[in-house]
Amino acid sequence: MNKALIFLVIFFLSIPILSFSQSTVTAAMSNKTIIATRVMKGPKIDGTLDDEIWKTSVVRDDFTQSDPSEGKPPSFRTEVRVLYDDFAIYVGAMMYDDHPDSIYHELGNRDDDLNADNFGFSIDPYNKQQDAFVFYVYASGVQGDFKMSDNTFNAIWESETSIMKNGWCVVMKIPYSAIRFPNMTEQNWGVQFTRTIRRSREYDEWCITPKGKPNPQNYWGTLLGVKDINEPVRLSFTPHISSYLENAPAADAFGNTLYTKSLSYTAGADIKYGIDRRFTLDLTLLPDFGQVQSDNRVKNLTPFEIILDENRPFFKEGFDLFNKDKVFYTRRIGKTPDGYYNVINNLLPGQTIIDNPSQVQLLNAFKISGRTNGGLGIGIFNAVTNNTYATISDSAGAVHKILTEPMTDYNVFVLDQNLSNNADIYIINGATIRSKDSLDANVTSAGFNIQDSKHVYELRGGGAITQRFVKNNLPMKDYTDTIGGQYYFIFHKISGNFQFSISDESTSNNFNRNDLGVSSIYNYKTYNADIIYNIYQPFWVIKETNNDFNISKSYIYTTGQAKAMSFNFNSFTVLRSFWGGAIGGGYTPVTSIDIYEPRVAGRYYISPIISYGYFQGSSPYQKKIAFDFGINYTGTPINNGHELGFNIGPILKFSNRLSLRHSFSYDHLVNDVGFANFDSLGNSIFGKRDIYNISNTLTLKYIFKNDMSLSFRVRHYLSNGVYKQYYTLLSDGLLLTNDAYNVVNDFNVNYFNIDLIYSWQFSPGSSLNIDYKNAIDREYTYGDAEYMEN
């Protein structure tokens, strides 16, 4: 362990100037083919190739090692066969191994990254090298699947594995209803087969993909022989019912906290219908997302929104077409109502909150998506959320309702045309229409991507226009239309050891797509240049390394005034022993103009020079005990301020069924300067503060069998801040000491969540979940509390 760390540090501190060939493999399109054999009835899905029907199939075993020694023969032979009938594609693979007792076969949940051998089958039905379906199975029998453009894709398919005296075997059945393909008599699909031998980290490919190339699909083979298949009926109806027993706090008329028990239930349904081979309709009615994992909430002192992960199944699957230019952020749907905190902050004496929903109710949503034979992707999405009201009572007992979020209709429409040489062009529109005379919004974005025929250079570009319609009572016009714009161009060298990119991006001061998408910053013009040097072939103790040096210069869009400048370096390296690490740092040589921190349009803050550095490492994950660790430091000399943080995350694998993961992070800011509040005159008040954040997450998982598991997750987050000095922000961006300001802005925030989930998939596409959740949110206006006293 010590040697590995020393090697990493030595390499990062002094990267030698080395010259290596880009690859030992010829960078050419593969001409490999495999013929699928038609059968009247599919084989048994039993994890063996004993079924007589497999003897009629074509066998391919010409695999090549990709890792760790690219281009060399594999350590063990792999054989694959493909059959098909009117309903499905069948893949049978035999992974020979001289040491079957050493085959890693950890159990886990679907799509988990497991410490186990696996076999993968990938197909590109349109054979345009733009997208593909990937299905893989671990030696333990756990399934995984995704699309190249959509990591959340999940299909209903079958597989079985068995470990034998001479290796292990897998049989896969992929129904046509699980994929989309052209409406043609004869299909010619791009195809790839892969195998991972976990104990040695060997990765074998049927069609070798040269390292340093941007698109592996350009080197896949072709699956021939699939023709005259009947149109499958792709229809699934998934009703769901949930019941809740909830114990939650509520305030009585005297301000005392009482705990009330409530019993409720919800019911709805998800419907998936294949319009034809290419297009699918997904519909959800009165969905319930109570069983998804709790969000990792944090105390946000920045002027920017915290972007949360999407955990809801309906909004995770099949959204690859809609993920264009940040126009659609799915967490906008079913969000916290805009007026949620206004109810709390504007509560009058004698008033009591009876009910204040923290989430908008989604009534229904649907999406239609697919791609034509000519490669035109079409996506249509619509969702409707209900009016959300808070209920309060006054001292006389009267009950009032306050609208916190109006009924809203969300719409997205996208066209995405595939072109030759991995090029494409798209246009996407998103509209938000609200009731109750509330603000409406519209955003339209278009972009393109062009590559040369050898896939060495790439040009990307695009632009967007946003419109926000605010209702008013003017005699000649009943709304005010605010328009904003954005454009960007990026030129890359995308293959080889040496790569680079240069970019130009501009956004106007009125640009805002936050009604349905994401736009954190605005009113800027930025130039970026990246110089990249990657080494893909092993040398010395290094397996591979990626290095990037970046220069960035930005200006204020409306005035042309210099805004910021920075130099950044990042490097990631994996050793032959599979220890990995990243190191980097950056420096701003001049002060910056921050137009966001004041929280007032037209004002700015002169941000001081900063420098930062970090190191992040990880041990080999195939070991029973592994861990991640890291440290970061940021210095601000002018304020005598600094930030020091570290994290560690041990992973313990007690057996193939039981695992424990702990994540701990600590971050301490000294003399941090930032926005604190507004004074009575509306001036921006800044403060010098000391802050520390501590996060602890413990995850315990037990796998009974591949379709049944129990997971326990507990997370505690603490943020503590104490203000030592206040300032008034002046019109020139400087700060003036303000000793008269006496509002307390200190804070002590605790978020504590427990998620205990039992999950059983008792048949494909059908499951039973039993969940226990506990949430405690507390925020007080004081600091300096000891961690164990919260």
JSON list of N, CA and C in Angstrom, two decimals, residues 81-118:
[
{"chain": "A", "resi": 81, "resn": "ARG", "atom": "N", "xyz": [-22.72, -17.61, -29.35]},
{"chain": "A", "resi": 81, "resn": "ARG", "atom": "CA", "xyz": [-23.67, -18.09, -30.35]},
{"chain": "A", "resi": 81, "resn": "ARG", "atom": "C", "xyz": [-24.91, -17.19, -30.29]},
{"chain": "A", "resi": 82, "resn": "VAL", "atom": "N", "xyz": [-25.59, -17.02, -31.44]},
{"chain": "A", "resi": 82, "resn": "VAL", "atom": "CA", "xyz": [-26.79, -16.19, -31.50]},
{"chain": "A", "resi": 82, "resn": "VAL", "atom": "C", "xyz": [-27.89, -16.93, -32.26]},
{"chain": "A", "resi": 83, "resn": "LEU", "atom": "N", "xyz": [-29.06, -17.00, -31.65]},
{"chain": "A", "resi": 83, "resn": "LEU", "atom": "CA", "xyz": [-30.27, -17.56, -32.28]},
{"chain": "A", "resi": 83, "resn": "LEU", "atom": "C", "xyz": [-31.36, -16.49, -32.26]},
{"chain": "A", "resi": 84, "resn": "TYR", "atom": "N", "xyz": [-32.41, -16.69, -33.06]},
{"chain": "A", "resi": 84, "resn": "TYR", "atom": "CA", "xyz": [-33.56, -15.79, -32.98]},
{"chain": "A", "resi": 84, "resn": "TYR", "atom": "C", "xyz": [-34.81, -16.52, -33.47]},
{"chain": "A", "resi": 85, "resn": "ASP", "atom": "N", "xyz": [-35.96, -16.05, -33.00]},
{"chain": "A", "resi": 85, "resn": "ASP", "atom": "CA", "xyz": [-37.25, -16.53, -33.49]},
{"chain": "A", "resi": 85, "resn": "ASP", "atom": "C", "xyz": [-38.15, -15.32, -33.68]},
{"chain": "A", "resi": 86, "resn": "ASP", "atom": "N", "xyz": [-39.44, -15.51, -33.72]},
{"chain": "A", "resi": 86, "resn": "ASP", "atom": "CA", "xyz": [-40.37, -14.40, -33.96]},
{"chain": "A", "resi": 86, "resn": "ASP", "atom": "C", "xyz": [-40.52, -13.49, -32.75]},
{"chain": "A", "resi": 87, "resn": "PHE", "atom": "N", "xyz": [-39.93, -13.86, -31.60]},
{"chain": "A", "resi": 87, "resn": "PHE", "atom": "CA", "xyz": [-40.18, -13.11, -30.37]},
{"chain": "A", "resi": 87, "resn": "PHE", "atom": "C", "xyz": [-38.94, -12.49, -29.76]},
{"chain": "A", "resi": 88, "resn": "ALA", "atom": "N", "xyz": [-37.77, -13.10, -30.00]},
{"chain": "A", "resi": 88, "resn": "ALA", "atom": "CA", "xyz": [-36.60, -12.64, -29.25]},
{"chain": "A", "resi": 88, "resn": "ALA", "atom": "C", "xyz": [-35.29, -13.03, -29.93]},
{"chain": "A", "resi": 89, "resn": "ILE", "atom": "N", "xyz": [-34.21, -12.38, -29.48]},
{"chain": "A", "resi": 89, "resn": "ILE", "atom": "CA", "xyz": [-32.83, -12.75, -29.80]},
{"chain": "A", "resi": 89, "resn": "ILE", "atom": "C", "xyz": [-32.30, -13.55, -28.60]},
{"chain": "A", "resi": 90, "resn": "TYR", "atom": "N", "xyz": [-31.56, -14.64, -28.89]},
{"chain": "A", "resi": 90, "resn": "TYR", "atom": "CA", "xyz": [-30.99, -15.47, -27.83]},
{"chain": "A", "resi": 90, "resn": "TYR", "atom": "C", "xyz": [-29.48, -15.49, -27.99]},
{"chain": "A", "resi": 91, "resn": "VAL", "atom": "N", "xyz": [-28.77, -15.26, -26.90]},
{"chain": "A", "resi": 91, "resn": "VAL", "atom": "CA", "xyz": [-27.31, -15.27, -26.91]},
{"chain": "A", "resi": 91, "resn": "VAL", "atom": "C", "xyz": [-26.83, -16.32, -25.91]},
{"chain": "A", "resi": 92, "resn": "GLY", "atom": "N", "xyz": [-25.97, -17.20, -26.37]},
{"chain": "A", "resi": 92, "resn": "GLY", "atom": "CA", "xyz": [-25.35, -18.18, -25.49]},
{"chain": "A", "resi": 92, "resn": "GLY", "atom": "C", "xyz": [-23.85, -17.98, -25.51]},
{"chain": "A", "resi": 93, "resn": "ALA", "atom": "N", "xyz": [-23.23, -17.91, -24.34]},
{"chain": "A", "resi": 93, "resn": "ALA", "atom": "CA", "xyz": [-21.79, -17.67, -24.26]},
{"chain": "A", "resi": 93, "resn": "ALA", "atom": "C", "xyz": [-21.17, -18.61, -23.23]},
{"chain": "A", "resi": 94, "resn": "MET", "atom": "N", "xyz": [-20.02, -19.19, -23.62]},
{"chain": "A", "resi": 94, "resn": "MET", "atom": "CA", "xyz": [-19.25, -20.04, -22.72]},
{"chain": "A", "resi": 94, "resn": "MET", "atom": "C", "xyz": [-17.93, -19.36, -22.45]},
{"chain": "A", "resi": 95, "resn": "MET", "atom": "N", "xyz": [-17.69, -19.02, -21.17]},
{"chain": "A", "resi": 95, "resn": "MET", "atom": "CA", "xyz": [-16.44, -18.39, -20.74]},
{"chain": "A", "resi": 95, "resn": "MET", "atom": "C", "xyz": [-15.56, -19.45, -20.09]},
{"chain": "A", "resi": 96, "resn": "TYR", "atom": "N", "xyz": [-14.61, -19.96, -20.86]},
{"chain": "A", "resi": 96, "resn": "TYR", "atom": "CA", "xyz": [-13.72, -20.99, -20.33]},
{"chain": "A", "resi": 96, "resn": "TYR", "atom": "C", "xyz": [-12.77, -20.37, -19.31]},
{"chain": "A", "resi": 97, "resn": "ASP", "atom": "N", "xyz": [-12.43, -21.17, -18.28]},
{"chain": "A", "resi": 97, "resn": "ASP", "atom": "CA", "xyz": [-11.53, -20.69, -17.22]},
{"chain": "A", "resi": 97, "resn": "ASP", "atom": "C", "xyz": [-10.87, -21.91, -16.59]},
{"chain": "A", "resi": 98, "resn": "ASP", "atom": "N", "xyz": [-9.53, -21.89, -16.54]},
{"chain": "A", "resi": 98, "resn": "ASP", "atom": "CA", "xyz": [-8.79, -23.02, -15.97]},
{"chain": "A", "resi": 98, "resn": "ASP", "atom": "C", "xyz": [-8.93, -23.11, -14.46]},
{"chain": "A", "resi": 99, "resn": "HIS", "atom": "N", "xyz": [-9.42, -22.04, -13.85]},
{"chain": "A", "resi": 99, "resn": "HIS", "atom": "CA", "xyz": [-9.54, -22.01, -12.38]},
{"chain": "A", "resi": 99, "resn": "HIS", "atom": "C", "xyz": [-10.96, -21.57, -12.00]},
{"chain": "A", "resi": 100, "resn": "PRO", "atom": "N", "xyz": [-11.96, -22.42, -12.23]},
{"chain": "A", "resi": 100, "resn": "PRO", "atom": "CA", "xyz": [-13.36, -22.03, -11.98]},
{"chain": "A", "resi": 100, "resn": "PRO", "atom": "C", "xyz": [-13.65, -21.66, -10.53]},
{"chain": "A", "resi": 101, "resn": "ASP", "atom": "N", "xyz": [-12.85, -22.20, -9.59]},
{"chain": "A", "resi": 101, "resn": "ASP", "atom": "CA", "xyz": [-13.06, -21.85, -8.19]},
{"chain": "A", "resi": 101, "resn": "ASP", "atom": "C", "xyz": [-12.61, -20.43, -7.88]},
{"chain": "A", "resi": 102, "resn": "SER", "atom": "N", "xyz": [-11.93, -19.77, -8.84]},
{"chain": "A", "resi": 102, "resn": "SER", "atom": "CA", "xyz": [-11.46, -18.40, -8.65]},
{"chain": "A", "resi": 102, "resn": "SER", "atom": "C", "xyz": [-12.34, -17.38, -9.36]},
{"chain": "A", "resi": 103, "resn": "ILE", "atom": "N", "xyz": [-13.43, -17.84, -9.98]},
{"chain": "A", "resi": 103, "resn": "ILE", "atom": "CA", "xyz": [-14.34, -16.91, -10.67]},
{"chain": "A", "resi": 103, "resn": "ILE", "atom": "C", "xyz": [-15.07, -16.07, -9.63]},
{"chain": "A", "resi": 104, "resn": "TYR", "atom": "N", "xyz": [-14.95, -14.76, -9.73]},
{"chain": "A", "resi": 104, "resn": "TYR", "atom": "CA", "xyz": [-15.62, -13.86, -8.80]},
{"chain": "A", "resi": 104, "resn": "TYR", "atom": "C", "xyz": [-17.12, -13.85, -9.13]},
{"chain": "A", "resi": 105, "resn": "HIS", "atom": "N", "xyz": [-17.97, -13.96, -8.10]},
{"chain": "A", "resi": 105, "resn": "HIS", "atom": "CA", "xyz": [-19.42, -14.03, -8.34]},
{"chain": "A", "resi": 105, "resn": "HIS", "atom": "C", "xyz": [-20.20, -13.36, -7.21]},
{"chain": "A", "resi": 106, "resn": "GLU", "atom": "N", "xyz": [-19.88, -12.11, -6.93]},
{"chain": "A", "resi": 106, "resn": "GLU", "atom": "CA", "xyz": [-20.60, -11.35, -5.91]},
{"chain": "A", "resi": 106, "resn": "GLU", "atom": "C", "xyz": [-22.05, -11.13, -6.34]},
{"chain": "A", "resi": 107, "resn": "LEU", "atom": "N", "xyz": [-22.97, -11.24, -5.36]},
{"chain": "A", "resi": 107, "resn": "LEU", "atom": "CA", "xyz": [-24.38, -10.95, -5.61]},
{"chain": "A", "resi": 107, "resn": "LEU", "atom": "C", "xyz": [-24.64, -9.46, -5.45]},
{"chain": "A", "resi": 108, "resn": "GLY", "atom": "N", "xyz": [-25.75, -8.99, -6.01]},
{"chain": "A", "resi": 108, "resn": "GLY", "atom": "CA", "xyz": [-26.08, -7.57, -5.90]},
{"chain": "A", "resi": 108, "resn": "GLY", "atom": "C", "xyz": [-27.41, -7.28, -6.55]},
{"chain": "A", "resi": 109, "resn": "ASN", "atom": "N", "xyz": [-27.75, -6.00, -6.57]},
{"chain": "A", "resi": 109, "resn": "ASN", "atom": "CA", "xyz": [-28.97, -5.56, -7.24]},
{"chain": "A", "resi": 109, "resn": "ASN", "atom": "C", "xyz": [-28.69, -5.30, -8.72]},
{"chain": "A", "resi": 110, "resn": "ARG", "atom": "N", "xyz": [-29.74, -5.23, -9.48]},
{"chain": "A", "resi": 110, "resn": "ARG", "atom": "CA", "xyz": [-29.64, -4.96, -10.90]},
{"chain": "A", "resi": 110, "resn": "ARG", "atom": "C", "xyz": [-28.86, -3.66, -11.14]},
{"chain": "A", "resi": 111, "resn": "ASP", "atom": "N", "xyz": [-27.99, -3.70, -12.12]},
{"chain": "A", "resi": 111, "resn": "ASP", "atom": "CA", "xyz": [-27.17, -2.55, -12.56]},
{"chain": "A", "resi": 111, "resn": "ASP", "atom": "C", "xyz": [-26.08, -2.17, -11.56]},
{"chain": "A", "resi": 112, "resn": "ASP", "atom": "N", "xyz": [-25.90, -2.94, -10.50]},
{"chain": "A", "resi": 112, "resn": "ASP", "atom": "CA", "xyz": [-24.81, -2.65, -9.55]},
{"chain": "A", "resi": 112, "resn": "ASP", "atom": "C", "xyz": [-23.46, -2.89, -10.21]},
{"chain": "A", "resi": 113, "resn": "ASP", "atom": "N", "xyz": [-22.45, -2.15, -9.75]},
{"chain": "A", "resi": 113, "resn": "ASP", "atom": "CA", "xyz": [-21.07, -2.40, -10.16]},
{"chain": "A", "resi": 113, "resn": "ASP", "atom": "C", "xyz": [-20.48, -3.43, -9.20]},
{"chain": "A", "resi": 114, "resn": "LEU", "atom": "N", "xyz": [-20.46, -4.70, -9.62]},
{"chain": "A", "resi": 114, "resn": "LEU", "atom": "CA", "xyz": [-20.14, -5.80, -8.71]},
{"chain": "A", "resi": 114, "resn": "LEU", "atom": "C", "xyz": [-18.71, -6.29, -8.90]},
{"chain": "A", "resi": 115, "resn": "ASN", "atom": "N", "xyz": [-18.22, -6.90, -7.87]},
{"chain": "A", "resi": 115, "resn": "ASN", "atom": "CA", "xyz": [-16.91, -7.54, -7.90]},
{"chain": "A", "resi": 115, "resn": "ASN", "atom": "C", "xyz": [-17.11, -8.96, -8.43]},
{"chain": "A", "resi": 116, "resn": "ALA", "atom": "N", "xyz": [-17.37, -9.08, -9.74]},
{"chain": "A", "resi": 116, "resn": "ALA", "atom": "CA", "xyz": [-17.71, -10.37, -10.33]},
{"chain": "A", "resi": 116, "resn": "ALA", "atom": "C", "xyz": [-17.37, -10.36, -11.82]},
{"chain": "A", "resi": 117, "resn": "ASP", "atom": "N", "xyz": [-17.07, -11.54, -12.37]},
{"chain": "A", "resi": 117, "resn": "ASP", "atom": "CA", "xyz": [-16.89, -11.67, -13.81]},
{"chain": "A", "resi": 117, "resn": "ASP", "atom": "C", "xyz": [-18.21, -11.35, -14.51]},
{"chain": "A", "resi": 118, "resn": "ASN", "atom": "N", "xyz": [-18.12, -10.86, -15.75]},
{"chain": "A", "resi": 118, "resn": "ASN", "atom": "CA", "xyz": [-19.36, -10.61, -16.48]},
{"chain": "A", "resi": 118, "resn": "ASN", "atom": "C", "xyz": [-19.16, -10.79, -17.98]}
]
